[in-house]
Coordinates of N, CA, C and O in Angstrom, one line a residue:
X8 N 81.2 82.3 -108.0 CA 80.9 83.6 -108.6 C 79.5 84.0 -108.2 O 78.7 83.2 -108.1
X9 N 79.2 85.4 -108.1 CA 77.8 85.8 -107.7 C 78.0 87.1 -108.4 O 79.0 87.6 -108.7
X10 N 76.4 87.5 -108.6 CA 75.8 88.2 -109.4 C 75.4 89.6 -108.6 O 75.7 89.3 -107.4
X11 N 75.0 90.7 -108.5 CA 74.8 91.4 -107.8 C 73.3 92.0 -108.5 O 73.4 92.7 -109.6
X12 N 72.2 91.7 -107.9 CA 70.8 92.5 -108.6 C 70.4 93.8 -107.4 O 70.9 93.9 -106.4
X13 N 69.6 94.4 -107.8 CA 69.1 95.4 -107.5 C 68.1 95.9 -107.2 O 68.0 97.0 -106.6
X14 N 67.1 95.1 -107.6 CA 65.6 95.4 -107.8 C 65.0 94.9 -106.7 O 65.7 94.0 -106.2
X15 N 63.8 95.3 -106.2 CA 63.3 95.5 -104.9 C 62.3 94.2 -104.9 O 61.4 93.9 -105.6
X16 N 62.9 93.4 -103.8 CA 62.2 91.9 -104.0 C 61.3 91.6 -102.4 O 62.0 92.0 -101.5
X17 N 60.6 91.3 -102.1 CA 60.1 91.3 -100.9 C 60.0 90.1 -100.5 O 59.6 89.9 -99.3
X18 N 60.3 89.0 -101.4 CA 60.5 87.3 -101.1 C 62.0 87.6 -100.3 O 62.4 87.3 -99.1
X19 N 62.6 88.3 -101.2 CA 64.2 88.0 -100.8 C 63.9 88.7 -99.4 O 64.0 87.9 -98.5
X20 N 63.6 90.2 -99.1 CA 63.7 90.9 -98.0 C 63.2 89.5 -96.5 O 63.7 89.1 -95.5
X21 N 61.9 89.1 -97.2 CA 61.7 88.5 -95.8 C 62.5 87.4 -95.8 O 62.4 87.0 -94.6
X22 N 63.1 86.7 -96.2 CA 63.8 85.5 -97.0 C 65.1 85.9 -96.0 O 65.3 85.1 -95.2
X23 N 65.9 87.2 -96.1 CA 66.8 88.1 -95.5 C 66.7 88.0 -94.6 O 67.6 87.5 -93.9
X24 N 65.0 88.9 -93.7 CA 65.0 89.2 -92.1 C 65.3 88.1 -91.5 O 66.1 87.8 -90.6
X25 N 64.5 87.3 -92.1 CA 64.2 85.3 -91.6 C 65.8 85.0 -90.9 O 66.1 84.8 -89.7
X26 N 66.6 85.0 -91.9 CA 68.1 84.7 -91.9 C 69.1 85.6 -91.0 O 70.2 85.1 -90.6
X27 N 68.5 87.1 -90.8 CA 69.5 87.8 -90.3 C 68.5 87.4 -89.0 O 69.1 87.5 -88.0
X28 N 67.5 87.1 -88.8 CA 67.1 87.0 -87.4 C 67.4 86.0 -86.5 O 67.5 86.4 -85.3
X29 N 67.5 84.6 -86.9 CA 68.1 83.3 -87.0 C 69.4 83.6 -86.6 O 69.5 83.5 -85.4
X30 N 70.5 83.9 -87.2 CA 71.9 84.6 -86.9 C 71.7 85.2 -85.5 O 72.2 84.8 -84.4
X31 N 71.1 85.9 -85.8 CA 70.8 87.3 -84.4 C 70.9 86.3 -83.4 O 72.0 86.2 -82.8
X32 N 69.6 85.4 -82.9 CA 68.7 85.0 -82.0 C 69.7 83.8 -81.6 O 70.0 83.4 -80.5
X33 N 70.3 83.0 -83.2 CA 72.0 82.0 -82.3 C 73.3 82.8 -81.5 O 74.0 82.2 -80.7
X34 N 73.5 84.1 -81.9 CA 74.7 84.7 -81.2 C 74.3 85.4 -79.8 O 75.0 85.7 -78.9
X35 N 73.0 85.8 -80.0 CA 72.9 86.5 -78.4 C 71.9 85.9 -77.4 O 70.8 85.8 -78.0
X36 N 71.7 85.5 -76.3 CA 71.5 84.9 -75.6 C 70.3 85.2 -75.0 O 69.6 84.5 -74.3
X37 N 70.1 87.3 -75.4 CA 68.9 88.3 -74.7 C 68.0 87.8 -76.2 O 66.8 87.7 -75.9
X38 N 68.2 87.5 -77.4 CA 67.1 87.5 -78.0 C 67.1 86.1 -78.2 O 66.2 85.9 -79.1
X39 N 67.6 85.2 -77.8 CA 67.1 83.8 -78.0 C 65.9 83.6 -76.6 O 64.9 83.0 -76.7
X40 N 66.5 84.4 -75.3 CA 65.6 84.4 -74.3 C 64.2 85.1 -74.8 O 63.2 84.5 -74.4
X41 N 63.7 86.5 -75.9 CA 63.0 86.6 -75.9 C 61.9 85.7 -77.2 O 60.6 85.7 -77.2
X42 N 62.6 85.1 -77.9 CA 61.5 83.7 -78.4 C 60.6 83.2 -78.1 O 60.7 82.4 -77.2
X43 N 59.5 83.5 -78.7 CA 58.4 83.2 -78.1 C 57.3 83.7 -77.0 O 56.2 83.0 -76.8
X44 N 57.7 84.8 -76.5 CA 57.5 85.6 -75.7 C 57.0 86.3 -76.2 O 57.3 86.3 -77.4
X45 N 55.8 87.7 -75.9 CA 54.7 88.7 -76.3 C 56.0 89.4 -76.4 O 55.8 90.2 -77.3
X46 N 57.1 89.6 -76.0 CA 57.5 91.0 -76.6 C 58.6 90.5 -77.6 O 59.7 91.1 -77.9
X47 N 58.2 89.3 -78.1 CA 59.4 89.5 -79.4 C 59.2 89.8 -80.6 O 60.0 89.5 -81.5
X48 N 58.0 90.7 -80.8 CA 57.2 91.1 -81.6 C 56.9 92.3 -81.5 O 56.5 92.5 -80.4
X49 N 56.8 93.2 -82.2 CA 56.1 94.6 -82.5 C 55.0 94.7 -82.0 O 54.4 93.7 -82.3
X50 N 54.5 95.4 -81.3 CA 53.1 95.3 -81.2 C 53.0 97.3 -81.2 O 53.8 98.0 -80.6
X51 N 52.2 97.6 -81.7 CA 51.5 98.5 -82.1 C 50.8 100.0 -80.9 O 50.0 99.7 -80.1
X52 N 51.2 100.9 -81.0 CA 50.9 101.6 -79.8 C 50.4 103.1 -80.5 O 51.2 103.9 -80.9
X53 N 49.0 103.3 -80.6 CA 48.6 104.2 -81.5 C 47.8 105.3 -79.6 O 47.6 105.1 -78.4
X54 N 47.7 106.2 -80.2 CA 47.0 107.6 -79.3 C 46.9 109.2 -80.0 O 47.8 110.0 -80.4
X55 N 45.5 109.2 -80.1 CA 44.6 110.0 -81.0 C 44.2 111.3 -79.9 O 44.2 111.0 -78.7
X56 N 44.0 112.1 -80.1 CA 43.4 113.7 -79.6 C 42.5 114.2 -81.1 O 42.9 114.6 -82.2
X57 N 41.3 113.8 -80.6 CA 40.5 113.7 -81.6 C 39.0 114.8 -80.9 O 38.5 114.7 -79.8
X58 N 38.7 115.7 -81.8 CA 37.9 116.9 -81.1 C 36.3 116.3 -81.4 O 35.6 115.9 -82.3
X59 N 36.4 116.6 -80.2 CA 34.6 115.8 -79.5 C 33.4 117.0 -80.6 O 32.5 116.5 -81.4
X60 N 33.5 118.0 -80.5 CA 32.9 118.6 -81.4 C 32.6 118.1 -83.0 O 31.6 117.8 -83.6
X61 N 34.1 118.1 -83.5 CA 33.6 117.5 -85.0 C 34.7 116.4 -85.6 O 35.3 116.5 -86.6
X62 N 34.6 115.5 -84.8 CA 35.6 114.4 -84.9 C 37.3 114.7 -85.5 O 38.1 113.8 -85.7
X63 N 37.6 116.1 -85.8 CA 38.9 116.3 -86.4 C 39.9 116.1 -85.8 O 39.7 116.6 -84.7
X64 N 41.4 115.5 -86.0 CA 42.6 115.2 -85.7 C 43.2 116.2 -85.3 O 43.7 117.1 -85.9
X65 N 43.1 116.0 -83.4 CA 44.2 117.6 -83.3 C 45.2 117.2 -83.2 O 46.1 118.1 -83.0
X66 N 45.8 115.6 -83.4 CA 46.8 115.3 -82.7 C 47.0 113.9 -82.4 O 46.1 113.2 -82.1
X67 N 48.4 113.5 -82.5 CA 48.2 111.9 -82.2 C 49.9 111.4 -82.5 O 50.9 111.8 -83.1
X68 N 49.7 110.4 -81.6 CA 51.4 109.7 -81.3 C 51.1 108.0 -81.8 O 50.4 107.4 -81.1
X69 N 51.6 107.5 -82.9 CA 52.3 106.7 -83.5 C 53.6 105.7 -83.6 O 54.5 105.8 -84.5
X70 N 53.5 104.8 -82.5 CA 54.7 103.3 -82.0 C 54.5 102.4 -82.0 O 53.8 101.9 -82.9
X71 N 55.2 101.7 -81.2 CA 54.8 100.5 -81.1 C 56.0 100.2 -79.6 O 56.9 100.9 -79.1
X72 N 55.7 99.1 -79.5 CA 56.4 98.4 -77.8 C 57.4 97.2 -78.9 O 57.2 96.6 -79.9
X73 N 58.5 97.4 -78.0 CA 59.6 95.6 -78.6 C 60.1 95.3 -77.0 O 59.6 95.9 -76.1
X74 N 60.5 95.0 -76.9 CA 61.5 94.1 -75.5 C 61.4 95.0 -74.7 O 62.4 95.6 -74.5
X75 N 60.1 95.4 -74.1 CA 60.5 96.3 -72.9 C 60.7 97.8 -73.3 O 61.1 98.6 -72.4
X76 N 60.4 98.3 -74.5 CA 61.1 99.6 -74.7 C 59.8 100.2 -75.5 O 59.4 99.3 -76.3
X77 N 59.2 101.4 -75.6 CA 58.3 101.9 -76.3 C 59.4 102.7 -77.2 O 60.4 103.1 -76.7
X78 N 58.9 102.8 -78.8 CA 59.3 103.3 -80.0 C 58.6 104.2 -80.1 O 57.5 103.8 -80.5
X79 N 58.5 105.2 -80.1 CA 57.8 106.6 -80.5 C 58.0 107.2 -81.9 O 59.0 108.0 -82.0
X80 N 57.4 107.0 -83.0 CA 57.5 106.7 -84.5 C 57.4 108.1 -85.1 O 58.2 108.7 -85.8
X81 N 56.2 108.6 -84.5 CA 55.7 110.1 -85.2 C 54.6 110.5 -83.7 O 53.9 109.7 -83.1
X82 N 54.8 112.0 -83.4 CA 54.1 112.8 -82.7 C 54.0 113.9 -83.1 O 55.0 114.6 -83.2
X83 N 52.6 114.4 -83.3 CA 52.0 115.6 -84.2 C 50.9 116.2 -83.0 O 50.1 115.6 -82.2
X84 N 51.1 117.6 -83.4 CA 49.6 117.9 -83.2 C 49.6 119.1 -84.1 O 50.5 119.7 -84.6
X85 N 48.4 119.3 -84.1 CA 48.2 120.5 -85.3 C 48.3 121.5 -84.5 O 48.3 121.5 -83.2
X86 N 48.7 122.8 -85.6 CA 49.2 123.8 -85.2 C 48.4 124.9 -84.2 O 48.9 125.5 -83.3
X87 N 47.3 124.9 -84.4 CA 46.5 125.6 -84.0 C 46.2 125.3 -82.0 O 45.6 126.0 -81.2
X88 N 46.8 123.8 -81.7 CA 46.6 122.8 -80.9 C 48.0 123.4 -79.7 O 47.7 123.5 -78.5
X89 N 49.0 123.5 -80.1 CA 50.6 123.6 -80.0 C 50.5 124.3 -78.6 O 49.4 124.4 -78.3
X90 N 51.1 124.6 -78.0 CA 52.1 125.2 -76.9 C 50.7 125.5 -75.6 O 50.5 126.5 -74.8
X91 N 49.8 124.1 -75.8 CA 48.9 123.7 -74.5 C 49.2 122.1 -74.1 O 48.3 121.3 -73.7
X92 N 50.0 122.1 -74.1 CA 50.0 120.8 -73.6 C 49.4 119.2 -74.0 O 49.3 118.3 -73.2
X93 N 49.2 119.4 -75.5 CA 48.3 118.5 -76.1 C 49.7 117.2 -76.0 O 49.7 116.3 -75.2
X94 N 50.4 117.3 -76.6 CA 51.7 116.7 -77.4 C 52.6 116.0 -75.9 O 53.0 114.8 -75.6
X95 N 52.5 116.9 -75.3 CA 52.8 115.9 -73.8 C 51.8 114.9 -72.9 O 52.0 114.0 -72.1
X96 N 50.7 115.5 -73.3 CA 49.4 114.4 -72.7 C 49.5 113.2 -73.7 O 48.9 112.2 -73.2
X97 N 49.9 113.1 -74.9 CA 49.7 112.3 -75.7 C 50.8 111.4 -75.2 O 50.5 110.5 -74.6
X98 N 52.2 111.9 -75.7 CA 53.1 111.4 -75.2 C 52.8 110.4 -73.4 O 52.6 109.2 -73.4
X99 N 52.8 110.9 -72.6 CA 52.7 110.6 -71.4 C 51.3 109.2 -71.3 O 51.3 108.1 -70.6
X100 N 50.3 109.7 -72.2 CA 49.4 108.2 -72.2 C 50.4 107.4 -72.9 O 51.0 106.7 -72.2
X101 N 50.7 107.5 -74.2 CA 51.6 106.3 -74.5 C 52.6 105.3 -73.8 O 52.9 104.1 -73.9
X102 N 53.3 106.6 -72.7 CA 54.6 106.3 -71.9 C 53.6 105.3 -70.7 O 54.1 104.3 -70.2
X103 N 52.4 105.7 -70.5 CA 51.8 105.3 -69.2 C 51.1 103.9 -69.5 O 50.9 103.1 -68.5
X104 N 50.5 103.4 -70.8 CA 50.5 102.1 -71.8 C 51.3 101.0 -71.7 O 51.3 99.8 -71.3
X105 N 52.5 102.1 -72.5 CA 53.6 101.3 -72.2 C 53.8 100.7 -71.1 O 53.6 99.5 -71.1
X106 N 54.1 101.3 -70.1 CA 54.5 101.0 -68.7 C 53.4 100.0 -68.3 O 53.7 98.9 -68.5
X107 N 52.3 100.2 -67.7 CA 51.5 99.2 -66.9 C 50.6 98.3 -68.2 O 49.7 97.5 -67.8
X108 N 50.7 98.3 -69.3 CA 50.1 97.3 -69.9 C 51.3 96.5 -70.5 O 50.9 95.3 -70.8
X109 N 52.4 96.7 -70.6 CA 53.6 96.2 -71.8 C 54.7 95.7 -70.8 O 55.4 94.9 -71.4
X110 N 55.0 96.0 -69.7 CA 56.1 96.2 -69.4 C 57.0 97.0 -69.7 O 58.1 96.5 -69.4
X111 N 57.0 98.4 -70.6 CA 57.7 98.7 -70.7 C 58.9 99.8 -70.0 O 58.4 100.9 -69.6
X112 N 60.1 99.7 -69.9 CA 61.1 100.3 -69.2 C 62.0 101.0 -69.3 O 62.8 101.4 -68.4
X113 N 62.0 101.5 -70.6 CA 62.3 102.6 -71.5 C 61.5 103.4 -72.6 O 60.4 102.9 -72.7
X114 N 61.7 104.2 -73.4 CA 61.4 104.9 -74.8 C 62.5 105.4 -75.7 O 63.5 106.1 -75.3
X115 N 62.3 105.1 -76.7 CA 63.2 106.1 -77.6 C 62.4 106.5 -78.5 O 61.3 106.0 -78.8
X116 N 62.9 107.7 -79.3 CA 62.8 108.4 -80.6 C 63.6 109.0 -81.3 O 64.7 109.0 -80.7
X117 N 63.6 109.7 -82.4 CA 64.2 110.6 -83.4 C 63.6 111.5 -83.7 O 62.5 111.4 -84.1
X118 N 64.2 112.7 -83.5 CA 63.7 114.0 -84.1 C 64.8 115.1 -84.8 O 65.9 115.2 -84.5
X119 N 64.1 116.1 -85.7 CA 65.1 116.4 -86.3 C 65.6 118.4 -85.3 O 64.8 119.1 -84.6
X120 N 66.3 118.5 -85.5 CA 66.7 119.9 -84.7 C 65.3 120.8 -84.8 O 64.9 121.3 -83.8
X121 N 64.8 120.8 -85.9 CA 63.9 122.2 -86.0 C 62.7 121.7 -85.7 O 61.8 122.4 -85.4
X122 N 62.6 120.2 -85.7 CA 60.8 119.6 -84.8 C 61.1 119.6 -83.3 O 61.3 120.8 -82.9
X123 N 61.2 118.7 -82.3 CA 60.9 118.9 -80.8 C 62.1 118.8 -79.9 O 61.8 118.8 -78.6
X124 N 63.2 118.7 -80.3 CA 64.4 118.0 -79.2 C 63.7 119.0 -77.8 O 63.3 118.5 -76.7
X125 N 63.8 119.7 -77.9 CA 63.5 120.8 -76.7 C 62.2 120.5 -75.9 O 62.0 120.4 -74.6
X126 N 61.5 120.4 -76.7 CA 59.9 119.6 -75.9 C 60.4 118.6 -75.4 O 60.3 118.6 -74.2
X127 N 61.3 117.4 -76.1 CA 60.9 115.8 -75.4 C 62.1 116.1 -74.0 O 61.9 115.6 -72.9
X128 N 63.3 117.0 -74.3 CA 64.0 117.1 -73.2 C 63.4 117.5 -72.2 O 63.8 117.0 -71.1
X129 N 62.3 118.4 -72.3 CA 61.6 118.5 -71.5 C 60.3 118.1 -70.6 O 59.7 118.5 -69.6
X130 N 60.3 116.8 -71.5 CA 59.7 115.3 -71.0 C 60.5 114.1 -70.4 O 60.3 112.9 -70.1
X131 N 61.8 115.3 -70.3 CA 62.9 113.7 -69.8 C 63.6 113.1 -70.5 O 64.4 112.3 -70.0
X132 N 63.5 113.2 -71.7 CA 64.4 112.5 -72.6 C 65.4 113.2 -72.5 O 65.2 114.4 -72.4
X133 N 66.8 112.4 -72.6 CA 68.0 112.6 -72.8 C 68.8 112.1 -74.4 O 68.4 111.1 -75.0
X134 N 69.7 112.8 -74.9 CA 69.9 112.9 -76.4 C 71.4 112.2 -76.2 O 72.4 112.7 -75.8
X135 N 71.1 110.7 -76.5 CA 72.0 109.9 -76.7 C 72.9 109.8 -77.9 O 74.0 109.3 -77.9
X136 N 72.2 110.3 -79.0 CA 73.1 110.6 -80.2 C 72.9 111.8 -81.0 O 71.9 112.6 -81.0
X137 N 74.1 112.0 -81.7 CA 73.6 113.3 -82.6 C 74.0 113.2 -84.3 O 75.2 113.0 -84.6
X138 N 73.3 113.3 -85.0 CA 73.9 112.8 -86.6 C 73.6 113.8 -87.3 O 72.5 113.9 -87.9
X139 N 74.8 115.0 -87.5 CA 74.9 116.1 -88.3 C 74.5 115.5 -89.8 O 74.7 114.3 -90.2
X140 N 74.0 116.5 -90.4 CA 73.7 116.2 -91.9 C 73.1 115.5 -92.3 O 73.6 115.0 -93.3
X141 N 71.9 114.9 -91.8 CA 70.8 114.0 -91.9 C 69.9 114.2 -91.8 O 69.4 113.8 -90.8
X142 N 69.1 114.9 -92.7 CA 69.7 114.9 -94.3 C 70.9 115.9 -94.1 O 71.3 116.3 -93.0
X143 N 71.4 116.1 -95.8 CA 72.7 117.5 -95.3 C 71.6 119.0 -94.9 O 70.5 119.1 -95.5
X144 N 71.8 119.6 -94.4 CA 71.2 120.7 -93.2 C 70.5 120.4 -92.1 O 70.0 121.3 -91.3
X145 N 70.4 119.2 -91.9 CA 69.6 119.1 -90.7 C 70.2 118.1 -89.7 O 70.8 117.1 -90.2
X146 N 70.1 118.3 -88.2 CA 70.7 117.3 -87.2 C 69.6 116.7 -86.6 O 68.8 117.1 -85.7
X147 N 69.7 115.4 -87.1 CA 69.0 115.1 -86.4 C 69.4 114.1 -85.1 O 70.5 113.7 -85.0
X148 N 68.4 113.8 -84.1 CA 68.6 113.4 -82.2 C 68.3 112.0 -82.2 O 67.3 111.6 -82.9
X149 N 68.7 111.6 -81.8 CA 67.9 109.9 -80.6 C 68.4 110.2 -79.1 O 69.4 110.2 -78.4
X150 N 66.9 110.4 -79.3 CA 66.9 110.1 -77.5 C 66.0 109.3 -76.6 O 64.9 108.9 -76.8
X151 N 66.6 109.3 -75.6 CA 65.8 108.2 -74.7 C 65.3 108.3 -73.3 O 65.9 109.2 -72.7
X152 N 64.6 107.7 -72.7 CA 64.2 108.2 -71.2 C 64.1 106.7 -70.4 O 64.1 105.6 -71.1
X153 N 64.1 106.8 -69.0 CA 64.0 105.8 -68.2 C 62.3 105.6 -67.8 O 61.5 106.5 -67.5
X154 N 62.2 104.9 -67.8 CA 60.0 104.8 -67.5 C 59.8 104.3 -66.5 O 60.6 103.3 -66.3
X155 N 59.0 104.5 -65.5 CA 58.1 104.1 -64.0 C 58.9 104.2 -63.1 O 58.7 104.0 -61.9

C-alpha cells in the first residue's frame, strides 16, 4: 500500500531526478555515451545589449548549451530598442557561442503566437510543434534551426 503526499519536497525532487536519470542514462546508449563529458551538463549561455551611455538593459538573451544543442530560454529587448536589429544580433552571438565554443549543432525555443514566431522564422527557425491553448487563448511554437 502507498500513500500519495503532495507537498513540495526538494530532497524528494532531486532524490527523483537522481533516479529518473539513472533509468534514462541505463536504457539509452546516447546518454550513457554523454557521462562524464562537458556537455552532460547545462552550462549557461547569457548575452546582454547593455547602453554604453548609462549602463541600462536594452536587451538580452538567456540559455544555456546541453548535448550539442543551444536552449534559448528568454529573448527581450526593450521596446523603444525593437524593429533595429538588436534581438537578432543577440540571438546570432549566442547561436555563434554556441557553435565555435560548445559545439553546438542545433537551437531550440518556445514562443507564444503574439511574442516572435515571425522574427525567429526569420532567423531560420522552423516550427516543429504547435500547442493550441497554452495557456487557453494562446498558441504557443517550438522551434528549431540547424547551426554552422
Amino acid at each position: 500500500m502507498f500513500r500519495l503526499e503532495t507537498e513540495v519536497d526538494k530532497a524528494r525532487r532531486d532524490l527523483l531526478r537522481t533516479r529518473l536519470r539513472d533509468t534514462n542514462t541505463a536504457a539509452s546508449p546516447v546518454l550513457r555515451a554523454l557521462r562524464g563529458t562537458p556537455d552532460e551538463r547545462d552550462a549557461p549561455l547569457h548575452v546582454w545589449a547593455v547602453n554604453d551611455f548609462d549602463d541600462d538593459l536594452a536587451g538580452g538573451l538567456v540559455g544555456h548549451t546541453w548535448a550539442t544543442w543551444l536552449h534559448v530560454t528568454y529573448l527581450w529587448v526593450a521596446e523603444r530598442h525593437r524593429g533595429r536589429g538588436l534581438g537578432a544580433r543577440l540571438l546570432a552571438q549566442a547561436e555563434h557561442i554556441a557553435t565555435t565554443s560548445r559545439g553546438c549543432r542545433a537551437a531550440r525555443l518556445e514562443t507564444w503566437d503574439f511574442q516572435a514566431p515571425r522574427f525567429y522564422r526569420k532567423q531560420g527557425y522552423e516550427v516543429v510543434s504547435v500547442i493550441p491553448d497554452y495557456p487557453p487563448g494562446i498558441t504557443e511554437y517550438a522551434l528549431t534551426k540547424r547551426l554552422g
